[in-house]
PDB file of C-alpha atoms in Angstrom:
ATOM      1  CA  GLU A   1     -60.892 237.322  59.565  1.00 47.00           C
ATOM      2  CA  GLY A   2     -62.258 240.849  59.459  1.00 56.00           C
ATOM      3  CA  TYR A   3     -64.596 242.478  62.003  1.00 66.00           C
ATOM      4  CA  HIS A   4     -68.260 242.079  61.269  1.00 80.00           C
ATOM      5  CA  SER A   5     -71.382 243.443  62.716  1.00 93.00           C
ATOM      6  CA  TYR A   6     -74.548 241.453  62.916  1.00 97.00           C
ATOM      7  CA  TYR A   7     -77.949 242.911  63.684  1.00 97.00           C
ATOM      8  CA  ILE A   8     -81.177 241.618  64.876  1.00 98.00           C
ATOM      9  CA  TYR A   9     -84.125 243.980  63.783  1.00 98.00           C
ATOM     10  CA  ILE A  10     -87.814 244.362  64.204  1.00 98.00           C
ATOM     11  CA  ILE A  11     -89.744 245.880  61.289  1.00 97.00           C
ATOM     12  CA  SER A  12     -93.434 246.545  61.138  1.00 97.00           C
ATOM     13  CA  ASN A  13     -96.051 247.863  58.732  1.00 96.00           C
ATOM     14  CA  LYS A  14     -97.329 251.471  58.627  1.00 95.00           C
ATOM     15  CA  HIS A  15    -100.006 250.848  61.181  1.00 96.00           C
ATOM     16  CA  LYS A  16     -97.757 248.660  63.561  1.00 97.00           C
ATOM     17  CA  THR A  17    -100.047 245.653  63.377  1.00 95.00           C
ATOM     18  CA  VAL A  18     -97.294 243.103  62.656  1.00 95.00           C
ATOM     19  CA  PHE A  19     -93.840 242.635  63.842  1.00 97.00           C
ATOM     20  CA  TYR A  20     -91.208 240.761  61.799  1.00 96.00           C
ATOM     21  CA  THR A  21     -87.908 239.955  63.523  1.00 97.00           C
ATOM     22  CA  GLY A  22     -84.803 239.201  61.361  1.00 97.00           C
ATOM     23  CA  VAL A  23     -81.083 238.973  61.388  1.00 97.00           C
ATOM     24  CA  THR A  24     -78.623 240.468  58.933  1.00 97.00           C
ATOM     25  CA  ASN A  25     -75.003 241.526  58.619  1.00 95.00           C
ATOM     26  CA  ASN A  26     -76.050 244.773  56.728  1.00 95.00           C
ATOM     27  CA  LEU A  27     -78.995 246.385  58.034  1.00 95.00           C
ATOM     28  CA  ARG A  28     -79.093 249.077  55.347  1.00 94.00           C
ATOM     29  CA  ILE A  29     -79.066 246.730  52.434  1.00 94.00           C
ATOM     30  CA  ARG A  30     -81.510 244.331  54.179  1.00 95.00           C
ATOM     31  CA  LEU A  31     -84.112 247.254  54.775  1.00 94.00           C
ATOM     32  CA  SER A  32     -83.970 248.069  51.069  1.00 93.00           C
ATOM     33  CA  GLN A  33     -84.343 244.395  50.208  1.00 91.00           C
ATOM     34  CA  HIS A  34     -87.619 244.316  52.254  1.00 87.00           C
ATOM     35  CA  ALA A  35     -88.785 247.362  50.483  1.00 87.00           C
ATOM     36  CA  LYS A  36     -88.047 245.905  47.083  1.00 87.00           C
ATOM     37  CA  ASN A  37     -89.857 242.657  47.925  1.00 81.00           C
ATOM     38  CA  ASN A  38     -92.958 244.603  48.693  1.00 76.00           C
ATOM     39  CA  LEU A  39     -92.796 246.349  45.327  1.00 79.00           C
ATOM     40  CA  ASN A  40     -92.257 243.100  43.567  1.00 79.00           C
ATOM     41  CA  GLY A  41     -95.026 241.453  45.267  1.00 74.00           C
ATOM     42  CA  ASN A  42     -92.864 238.688  46.747  1.00 75.00           C
ATOM     43  CA  LYS A  43     -94.826 236.507  49.137  1.00 79.00           C
ATOM     44  CA  THR A  44     -92.616 236.538  52.047  1.00 84.00           C
ATOM     45  CA  PHE A  45     -94.109 237.321  55.481  1.00 86.00           C
ATOM     46  CA  ALA A  46     -92.606 240.715  55.499  1.00 87.00           C
ATOM     47  CA  SER A  47     -93.837 241.766  52.192  1.00 86.00           C
ATOM     48  CA  LYS A  48     -97.238 240.252  52.651  1.00 87.00           C
ATOM     49  CA  TYR A  49     -97.924 242.626  55.467  1.00 88.00           C
ATOM     50  CA  HIS A  50     -95.853 245.536  54.039  1.00 89.00           C
ATOM     51  CA  ALA A  51     -93.368 245.334  56.849  1.00 93.00           C
ATOM     52  CA  THR A  52     -90.601 247.741  55.922  1.00 94.00           C
ATOM     53  CA  TYR A  53     -90.522 250.015  58.877  1.00 96.00           C
ATOM     54  CA  LEU A  54     -87.617 249.739  61.294  1.00 98.00           C
ATOM     55  CA  LEU A  55     -88.683 249.886  64.960  1.00 98.00           C
ATOM     56  CA  TYR A  56     -85.706 248.252  66.772  1.00 98.00           C
ATOM     57  CA  TYR A  57     -82.275 246.851  66.175  1.00 98.00           C
ATOM     58  CA  GLU A  58     -79.438 245.419  68.266  1.00 97.00           C
ATOM     59  CA  MET A  59     -75.936 244.908  67.019  1.00 96.00           C
ATOM     60  CA  PHE A  60     -73.641 241.843  67.754  1.00 96.00           C
ATOM     61  CA  THR A  61     -70.088 240.916  66.908  1.00 94.00           C
ATOM     62  CA  TRP A  62     -70.693 237.165  66.628  1.00 93.00           C
ATOM     63  CA  VAL A  63     -73.292 235.744  64.164  1.00 94.00           C
ATOM     64  CA  GLN A  64     -74.062 232.991  66.694  1.00 96.00           C
ATOM     65  CA  GLU A  65     -75.172 235.525  69.174  1.00 96.00           C
ATOM     66  CA  ALA A  66     -77.274 237.429  66.702  1.00 97.00           C
ATOM     67  CA  ILE A  67     -78.971 234.135  65.579  1.00 97.00           C
ATOM     68  CA  ALA A  68     -79.765 232.994  69.145  1.00 98.00           C
ATOM     69  CA  ARG A  69     -81.211 236.475  69.933  1.00 98.00           C
ATOM     70  CA  GLU A  70     -83.347 236.533  67.017  1.00 98.00           C
ATOM     71  CA  LYS A  71     -84.711 233.184  67.895  1.00 98.00           C
ATOM     72  CA  GLU A  72     -85.451 234.276  71.340  1.00 98.00           C
ATOM     73  CA  VAL A  73     -87.149 237.585  70.304  1.00 98.00           C
ATOM     74  CA  LYS A  74     -89.117 235.785  67.654  1.00 97.00           C
ATOM     75  CA  ASN A  75     -90.890 233.629  70.122  1.00 96.00           C
ATOM     76  CA  TRP A  76     -92.047 236.512  72.338  1.00 98.00           C
ATOM     77  CA  ARG A  77     -95.495 237.798  72.589  1.00 97.00           C
ATOM     78  CA  ARG A  78     -96.438 241.112  71.060  1.00 97.00           C
ATOM     79  CA  GLU A  79     -96.505 242.982  74.238  1.00 97.00           C
ATOM     80  CA  LYS A  80     -92.919 241.841  75.185  1.00 98.00           C
ATOM     81  CA  LYS A  81     -91.742 242.832  71.693  1.00 98.00           C
ATOM     82  CA  ILE A  82     -93.255 246.349  72.228  1.00 98.00           C
ATOM     83  CA  GLU A  83     -91.510 246.585  75.683  1.00 98.00           C
ATOM     84  CA  LEU A  84     -88.197 245.706  74.008  1.00 98.00           C
ATOM     85  CA  ILE A  85     -88.611 248.291  71.230  1.00 98.00           C
ATOM     86  CA  LYS A  86     -89.476 250.987  73.746  1.00 98.00           C
ATOM     87  CA  THR A  87     -86.104 250.543  75.504  1.00 98.00           C
ATOM     88  CA  ILE A  88     -84.469 252.259  72.590  1.00 98.00           C
ATOM     89  CA  ASN A  89     -87.594 253.767  70.822  1.00 98.00           C
ATOM     90  CA  PRO A  90     -90.102 254.919  73.347  1.00 98.00           C
ATOM     91  CA  ASN A  91     -92.448 256.436  70.707  1.00 98.00           C
ATOM     92  CA  LEU A  92     -92.214 253.639  68.288  1.00 98.00           C
ATOM     93  CA  ASP A  93     -90.745 255.932  65.628  1.00 98.00           C
ATOM     94  CA  PHE A  94     -89.738 254.517  62.355  1.00 97.00           C
ATOM     95  CA  LEU A  95     -85.910 254.343  62.324  1.00 97.00           C
ATOM     96  CA  ASN A  96     -85.236 253.647  58.729  1.00 95.00           C
ATOM     97  CA  ASP A  97     -83.551 257.098  58.233  1.00 94.00           C
ATOM     98  CA  LEU A  98     -80.642 255.963  60.317  1.00 92.00           C
ATOM     99  CA  PHE A  99     -79.797 253.489  57.770  1.00 88.00           C
ATOM    100  CA  LEU A 100     -80.308 255.389  54.475  1.00 79.00           C
TER     101      LEU A 100
END
């Protein structure tokens, strides 16, 4: 079996009023899917709130670890998510350009 990377990520809308936590094995493709869903008017949580801006990600080798971490972070309160984001992104910059 080949080596894979899995990511958990937190995306937001332009004004950073909502946070969406997800898991993927290809962050670049997943971010472009979120952007397309917005344009297509799909009624996912992320598209409803125009959450396409990447604020945070973590990489894992094992999908089980990534899924467990996603579940953990999803249940956190907003303040705790912001603290996590600031560990790699102190200014809450949009990181999408890293995955273009």
